[in-house]
Every structure is written in structure tokens, then in C-alpha cells.
Short mmCIF file of C-alpha atoms in Angstrom, two decimals:
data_model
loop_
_atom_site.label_atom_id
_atom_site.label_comp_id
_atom_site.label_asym_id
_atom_site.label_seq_id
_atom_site.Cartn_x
_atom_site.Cartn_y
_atom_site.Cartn_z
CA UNK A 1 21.94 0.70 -23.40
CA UNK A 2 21.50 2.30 -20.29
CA UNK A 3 23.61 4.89 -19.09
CA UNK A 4 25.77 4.34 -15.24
CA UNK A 5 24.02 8.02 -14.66
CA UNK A 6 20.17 6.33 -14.97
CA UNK A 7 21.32 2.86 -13.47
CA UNK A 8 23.09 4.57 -10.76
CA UNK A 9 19.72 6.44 -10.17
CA UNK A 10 18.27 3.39 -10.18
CA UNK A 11 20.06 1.81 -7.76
CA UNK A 12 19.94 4.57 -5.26
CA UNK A 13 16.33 5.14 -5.70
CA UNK A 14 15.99 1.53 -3.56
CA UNK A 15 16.53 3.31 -0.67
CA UNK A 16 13.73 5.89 0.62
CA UNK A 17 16.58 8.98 1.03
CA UNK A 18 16.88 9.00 -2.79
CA UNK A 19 13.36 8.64 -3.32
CA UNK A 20 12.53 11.39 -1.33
CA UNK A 21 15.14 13.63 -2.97
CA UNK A 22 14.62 12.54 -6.22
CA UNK A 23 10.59 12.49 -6.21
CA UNK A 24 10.54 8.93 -7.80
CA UNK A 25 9.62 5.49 -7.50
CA UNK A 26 10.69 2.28 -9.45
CA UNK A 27 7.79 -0.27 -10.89
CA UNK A 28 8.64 -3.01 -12.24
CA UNK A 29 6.49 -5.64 -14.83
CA UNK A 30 4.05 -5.05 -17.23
CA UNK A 31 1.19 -5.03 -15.36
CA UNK A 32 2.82 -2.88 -12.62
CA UNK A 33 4.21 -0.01 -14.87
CA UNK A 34 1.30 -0.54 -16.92
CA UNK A 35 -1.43 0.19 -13.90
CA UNK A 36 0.58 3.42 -13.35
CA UNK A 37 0.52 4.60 -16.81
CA UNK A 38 -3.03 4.15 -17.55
CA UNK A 39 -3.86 6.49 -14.28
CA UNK A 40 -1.51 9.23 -15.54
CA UNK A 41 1.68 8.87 -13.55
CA UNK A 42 4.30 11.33 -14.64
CA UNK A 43 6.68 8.98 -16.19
CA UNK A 44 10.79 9.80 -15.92
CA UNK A 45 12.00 6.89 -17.56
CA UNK A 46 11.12 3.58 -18.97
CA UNK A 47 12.89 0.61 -20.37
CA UNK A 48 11.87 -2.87 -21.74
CA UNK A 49 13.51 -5.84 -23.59
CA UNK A 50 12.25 -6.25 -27.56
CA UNK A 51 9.75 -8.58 -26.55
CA UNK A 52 7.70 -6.70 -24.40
CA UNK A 53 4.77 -5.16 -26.10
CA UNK A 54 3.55 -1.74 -24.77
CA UNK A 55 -0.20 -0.88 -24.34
CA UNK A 56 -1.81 0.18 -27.74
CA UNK A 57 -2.72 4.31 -27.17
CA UNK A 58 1.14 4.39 -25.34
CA UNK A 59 2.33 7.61 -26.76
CA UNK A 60 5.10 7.53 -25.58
CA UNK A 61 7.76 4.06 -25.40
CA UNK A 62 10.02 2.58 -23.74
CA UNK A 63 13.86 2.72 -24.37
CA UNK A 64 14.93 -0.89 -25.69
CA UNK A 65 17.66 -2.67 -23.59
CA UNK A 66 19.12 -6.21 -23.16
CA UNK A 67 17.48 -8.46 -20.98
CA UNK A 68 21.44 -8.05 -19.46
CA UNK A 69 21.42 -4.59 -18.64
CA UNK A 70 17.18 -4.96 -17.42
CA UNK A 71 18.83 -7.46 -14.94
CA UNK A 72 21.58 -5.36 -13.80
CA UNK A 73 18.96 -2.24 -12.48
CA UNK A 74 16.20 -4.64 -11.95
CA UNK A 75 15.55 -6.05 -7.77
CA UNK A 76 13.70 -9.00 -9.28
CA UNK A 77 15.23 -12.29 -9.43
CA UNK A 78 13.82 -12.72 -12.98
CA UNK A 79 13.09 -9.56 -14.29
CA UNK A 80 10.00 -9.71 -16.54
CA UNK A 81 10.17 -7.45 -19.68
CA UNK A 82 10.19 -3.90 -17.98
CA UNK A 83 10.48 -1.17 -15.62
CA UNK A 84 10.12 1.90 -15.24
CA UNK A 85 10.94 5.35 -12.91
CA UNK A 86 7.90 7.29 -12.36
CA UNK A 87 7.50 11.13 -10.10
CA UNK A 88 5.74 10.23 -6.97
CA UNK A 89 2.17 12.31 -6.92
CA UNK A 90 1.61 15.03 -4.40
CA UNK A 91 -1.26 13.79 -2.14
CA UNK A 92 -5.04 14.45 -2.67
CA UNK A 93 -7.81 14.46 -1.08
CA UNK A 94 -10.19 11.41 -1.71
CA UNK A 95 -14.00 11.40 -0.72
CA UNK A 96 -14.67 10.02 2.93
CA UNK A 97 -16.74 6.64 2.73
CA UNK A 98 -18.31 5.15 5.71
CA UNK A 99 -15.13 3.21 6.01
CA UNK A 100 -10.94 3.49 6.80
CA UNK A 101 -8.46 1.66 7.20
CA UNK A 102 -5.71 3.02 9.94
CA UNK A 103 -2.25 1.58 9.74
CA UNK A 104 -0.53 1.70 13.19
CA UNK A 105 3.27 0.88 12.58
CA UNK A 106 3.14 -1.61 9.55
CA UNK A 107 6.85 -2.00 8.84
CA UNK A 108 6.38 -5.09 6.17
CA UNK A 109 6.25 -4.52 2.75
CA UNK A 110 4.56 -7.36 1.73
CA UNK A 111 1.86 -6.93 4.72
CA UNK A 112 1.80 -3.08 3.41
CA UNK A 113 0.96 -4.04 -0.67
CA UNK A 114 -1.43 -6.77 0.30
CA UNK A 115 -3.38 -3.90 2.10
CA UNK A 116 -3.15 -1.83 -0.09
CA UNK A 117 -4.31 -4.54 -2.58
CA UNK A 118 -7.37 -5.19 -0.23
CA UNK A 119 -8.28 -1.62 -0.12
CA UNK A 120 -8.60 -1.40 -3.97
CA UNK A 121 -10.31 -4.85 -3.97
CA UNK A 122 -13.13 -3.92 -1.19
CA UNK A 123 -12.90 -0.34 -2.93
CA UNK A 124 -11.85 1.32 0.35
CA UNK A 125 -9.89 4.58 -1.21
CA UNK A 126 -9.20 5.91 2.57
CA UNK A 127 -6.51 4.41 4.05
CA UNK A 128 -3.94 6.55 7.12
CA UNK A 129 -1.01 5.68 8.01
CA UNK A 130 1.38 6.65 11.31
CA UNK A 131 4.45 8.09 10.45
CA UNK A 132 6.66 5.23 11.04
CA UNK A 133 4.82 2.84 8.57
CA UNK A 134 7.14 1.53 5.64
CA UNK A 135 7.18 3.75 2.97
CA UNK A 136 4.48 3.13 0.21
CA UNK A 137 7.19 3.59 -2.26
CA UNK A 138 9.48 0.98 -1.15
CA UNK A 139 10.16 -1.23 -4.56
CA UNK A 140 8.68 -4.13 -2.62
CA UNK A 141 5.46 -2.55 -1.76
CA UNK A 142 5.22 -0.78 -5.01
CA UNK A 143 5.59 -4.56 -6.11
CA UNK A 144 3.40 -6.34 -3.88
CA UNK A 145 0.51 -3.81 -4.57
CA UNK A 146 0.51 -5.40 -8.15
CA UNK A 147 -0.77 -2.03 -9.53
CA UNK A 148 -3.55 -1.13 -6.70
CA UNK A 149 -1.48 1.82 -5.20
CA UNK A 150 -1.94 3.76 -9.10
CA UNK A 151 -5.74 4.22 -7.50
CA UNK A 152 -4.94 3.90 -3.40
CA UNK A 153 -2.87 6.23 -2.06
CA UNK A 154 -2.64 5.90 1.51
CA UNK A 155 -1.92 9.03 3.24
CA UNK A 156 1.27 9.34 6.25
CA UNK A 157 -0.41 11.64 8.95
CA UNK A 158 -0.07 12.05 12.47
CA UNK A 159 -2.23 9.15 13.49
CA UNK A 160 -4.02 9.85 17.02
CA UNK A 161 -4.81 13.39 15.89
CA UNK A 162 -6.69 12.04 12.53
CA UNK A 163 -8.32 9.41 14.41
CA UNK A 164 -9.65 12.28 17.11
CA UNK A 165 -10.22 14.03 13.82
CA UNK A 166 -12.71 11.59 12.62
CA UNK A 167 -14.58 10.84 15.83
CA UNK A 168 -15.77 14.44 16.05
CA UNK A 169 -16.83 13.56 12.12
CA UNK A 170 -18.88 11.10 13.79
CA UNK A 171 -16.59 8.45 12.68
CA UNK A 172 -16.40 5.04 15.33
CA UNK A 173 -13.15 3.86 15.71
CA UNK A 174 -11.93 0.17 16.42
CA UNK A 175 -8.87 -1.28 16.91
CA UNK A 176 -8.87 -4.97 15.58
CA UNK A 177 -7.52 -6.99 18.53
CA UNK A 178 -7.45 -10.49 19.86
CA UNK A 179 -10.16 -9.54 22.21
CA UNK A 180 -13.29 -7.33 21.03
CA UNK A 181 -16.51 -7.44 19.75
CA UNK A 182 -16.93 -10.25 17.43
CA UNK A 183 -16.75 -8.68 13.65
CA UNK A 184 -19.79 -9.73 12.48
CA UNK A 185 -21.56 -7.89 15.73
CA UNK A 186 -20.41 -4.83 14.57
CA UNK A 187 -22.97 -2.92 12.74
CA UNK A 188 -20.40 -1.79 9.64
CA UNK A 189 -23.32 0.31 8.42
CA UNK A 190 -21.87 2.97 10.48
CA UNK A 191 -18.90 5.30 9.80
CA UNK A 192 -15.78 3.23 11.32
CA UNK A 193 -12.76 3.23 11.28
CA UNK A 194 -10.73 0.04 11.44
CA UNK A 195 -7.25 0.49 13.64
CA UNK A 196 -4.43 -2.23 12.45
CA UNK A 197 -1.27 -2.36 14.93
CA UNK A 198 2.49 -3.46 14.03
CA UNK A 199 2.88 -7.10 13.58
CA UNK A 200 4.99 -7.57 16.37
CA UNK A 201 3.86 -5.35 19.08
CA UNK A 202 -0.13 -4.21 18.40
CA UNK A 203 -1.31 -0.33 18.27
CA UNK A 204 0.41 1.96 20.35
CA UNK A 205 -1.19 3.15 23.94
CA UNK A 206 -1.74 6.48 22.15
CA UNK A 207 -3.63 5.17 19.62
CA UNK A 208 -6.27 2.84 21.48
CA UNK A 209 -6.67 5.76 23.70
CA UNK A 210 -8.19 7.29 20.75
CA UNK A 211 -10.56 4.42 20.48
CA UNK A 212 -13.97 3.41 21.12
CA UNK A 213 -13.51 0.03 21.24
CA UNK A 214 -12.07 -3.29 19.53
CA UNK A 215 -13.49 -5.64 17.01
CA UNK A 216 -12.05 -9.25 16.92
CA UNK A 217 -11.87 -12.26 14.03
CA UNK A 218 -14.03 -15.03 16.05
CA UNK A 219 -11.37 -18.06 16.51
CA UNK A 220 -12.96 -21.00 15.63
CA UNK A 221 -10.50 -23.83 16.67
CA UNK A 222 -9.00 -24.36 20.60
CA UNK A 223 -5.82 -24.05 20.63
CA UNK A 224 -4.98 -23.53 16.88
CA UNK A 225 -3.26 -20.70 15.67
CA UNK A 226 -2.46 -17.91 18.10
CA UNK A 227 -2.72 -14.90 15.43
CA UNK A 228 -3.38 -14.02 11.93
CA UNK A 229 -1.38 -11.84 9.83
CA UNK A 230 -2.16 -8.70 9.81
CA UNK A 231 -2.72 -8.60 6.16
CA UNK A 232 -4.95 -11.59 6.33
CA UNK A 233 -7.19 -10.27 9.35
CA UNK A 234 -7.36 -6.76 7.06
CA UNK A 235 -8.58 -9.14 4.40
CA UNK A 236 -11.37 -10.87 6.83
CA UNK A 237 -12.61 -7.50 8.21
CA UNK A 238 -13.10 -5.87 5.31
CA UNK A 239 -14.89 -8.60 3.63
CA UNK A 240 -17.10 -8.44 6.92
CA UNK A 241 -17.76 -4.81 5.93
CA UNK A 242 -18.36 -4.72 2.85
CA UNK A 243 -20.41 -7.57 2.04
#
């Protein structure tokens, strides 16, 4: 049985000002909680229901609870087996590749996991973020990621000076835009970074100050769709990149 102390916690840790105090995020299925475990998250707390089967090697396991009381802490309409409270990792450093992804005011979730996703899938481990991105730890991100933020980390930084930053590294930067140079012009053999604006509104005017130039998805129908998502057009970019 869980105790109103740890639900409570639970409950407050959906909203960022407990996170931040407390250090901790929620995941929630098997393969979630189980991505995090295998790269060495500090865990805090677990629980599953009897028929969930941890990991063989686990040393340490869950604490068994009702499918009833899993439902009562759990954000999912149909809980599935587990979740767990993990300590949110202090940031490190990861090795600069010849490409990063900038996030300019992503305030979706599911836009911000599906990046994330992408980034792990393209193995892009750089990825920046402006300050006013939704947090990484949000349940629904955490969620969405389906495991990929245990090995990408994005990190929150002050986004115009990191992109100046990285041009004196030699770095190109781009801002992915509506009107640019075609992506598969772009000669992605070159450091770059790729610049992705809010959903509703683009990259700031600070930001595209800071860039070279823009790089645009070809649009291949008249009068079809006006935009992609900005998930999606992460998606097509880096799959120009990389392959």
C-alpha cells in the first residue's frame, strides 16, 4: 500500500515547482522506468502491480501495490504495471558532433519527447534549449520520450549566447523556416546547427540574428498543407543529415 506521504509526493511532483524542489521526476511503464534503470538513474521509489516482471540483474524491486492504488498516483488513463520516482541527474557535458539541435520556445510536450526521441534515433546527443522550453521533466515528455531522454539530455541555456558560442567553434547555424535553402542543398557535412522555433510564433528576432541562414523542407504540393509540425520537420531534417 502506498502511503498519502509518497502519493502526495506524487501528485505534487506533476507540477515543475515540486520537481525542482524535490530533485525528481515520475516515469511511468515498463519500458519507461526500465530505460532509466538500465542507464543508472538514482532511483527514490518504485512500485508495480504482481504481474509486472522486473528486469533479471534488478537488484533492487519494486514495492507491490494494487492495480487500485497504481491508478490513484498514476496520470495514465490505463496505467500499465509500474512507475517509478527517480533524482533528476545534474547535467554533463556530452562530446560535440558535427550536429545540434536548438530548441527555440518548444512549449509542447509531445512535440518536446518526439524530439527528443529523434535525437536518440539519428544519435544526435547535443540538443539546447532556451529557457522558456517545457521542462524535460514534465510527466508527459518524460512519457512521450518512451525512454530516449535516459541517454539525451538536452541542456536549458541561454540560447543566443550558445549559438554565438558555437559559431566562433566554427559551427553554421540555420534556422529551419518556411523559406531557406532547400535541405538537401545544404552540405550537412559541415558543423551546423539546426534552429527550431515555437510552434505558434517561429524563433525569436534574437535568435535568427544569431544566424547564418535558413534551411527549408521543399513543399512538394500547391496549395497543400501550410506547415509541418515541428516535431515532424525535426524528423525530416535530421534524416536529411544523417543519411
Amino acid at each position: 500500500m502506498i502511503s498519502k506521504k509518497d502519493s502526495k509526493l506524487i501528485q505534487q511532483l506533476q507540477q515543475k515547482k515540486f520537481r525542482v524542489k524535490e530533485n525528481s521526476f515520475i516515469a511511468e511503464t515498463p519500458k519507461v522506468v526500465e530505460e532509466f534503470l538500465r542507464a543508472g538513474f538514482i532511483l527514490k521509489s518504485w512500485y508495480a502491480t504482481t504481474d509486472y516482471q522486473p528486469p533479471s540483474g534488478t537488484k533492487v524491486r519494486p514495492e507491490e501495490v494494487s492495480s487500485k492504488d497504481l491508478k490513484s498516483i498514476s496520470r495514465l488513463e490505463s496505467p500499465n504495471g509500474t512507475l517509478a520516482v527517480f533524482e533528476i541527474p545534474k547535467p554533463f557535458q556530452t562530446d560535440t558532433q558535427n550536429l545540434i539541435i536548438a530548441l527555440d520556445g518548444v512549449r509542447d510536450p509531445g512535440n518536446m519527447g518526439t524530439i527528443i526521441r529523434m535525437a536518440d534515433w539519428f544519435n544526435v546527443d547535443k540538443v539546447l534549449l532556451s529557457e522558456d522550453c517545457v521542462d524535460i521533466w514534465n510527466p508527459k515528455v518524460v512519457q512521450s520520450t518512451m525512454g530516449s531522454l535516459a541517454r539525451v539530455i538536452p541542456e536549458i541555456t541561454d540560447l543566443p549566447v550558445a549559438l554565438s558560442e558555437l559559431k566562433n567553434e566554427g559551427f553554421e547555424v540555420r534556422i529551419a523556416d518556411m523559406d531557406g535553402t532547400p535541405s538537401s542543398e545544404m552540405d550537412w557535412n559541415n558543423p551546423t546547427v539546426i534552429v527550431m522555433g515555437n510552434e505558434a510564433n517561429g524563433p525569436r528576432e534574437n535568435v535568427c540574428k544569431v544566424a547564418d541562414g535558413k534551411v527549408t523542407i521543399p513543399k512538394l504540393r500547391e496549395g497543400g498543407a501550410e506547415s509541418l509540425n515541428v516535431a515532424m520537420a525535426t524528423g525530416i531534417l535530421l534524416a536529411q543529415a544523417k543519411l
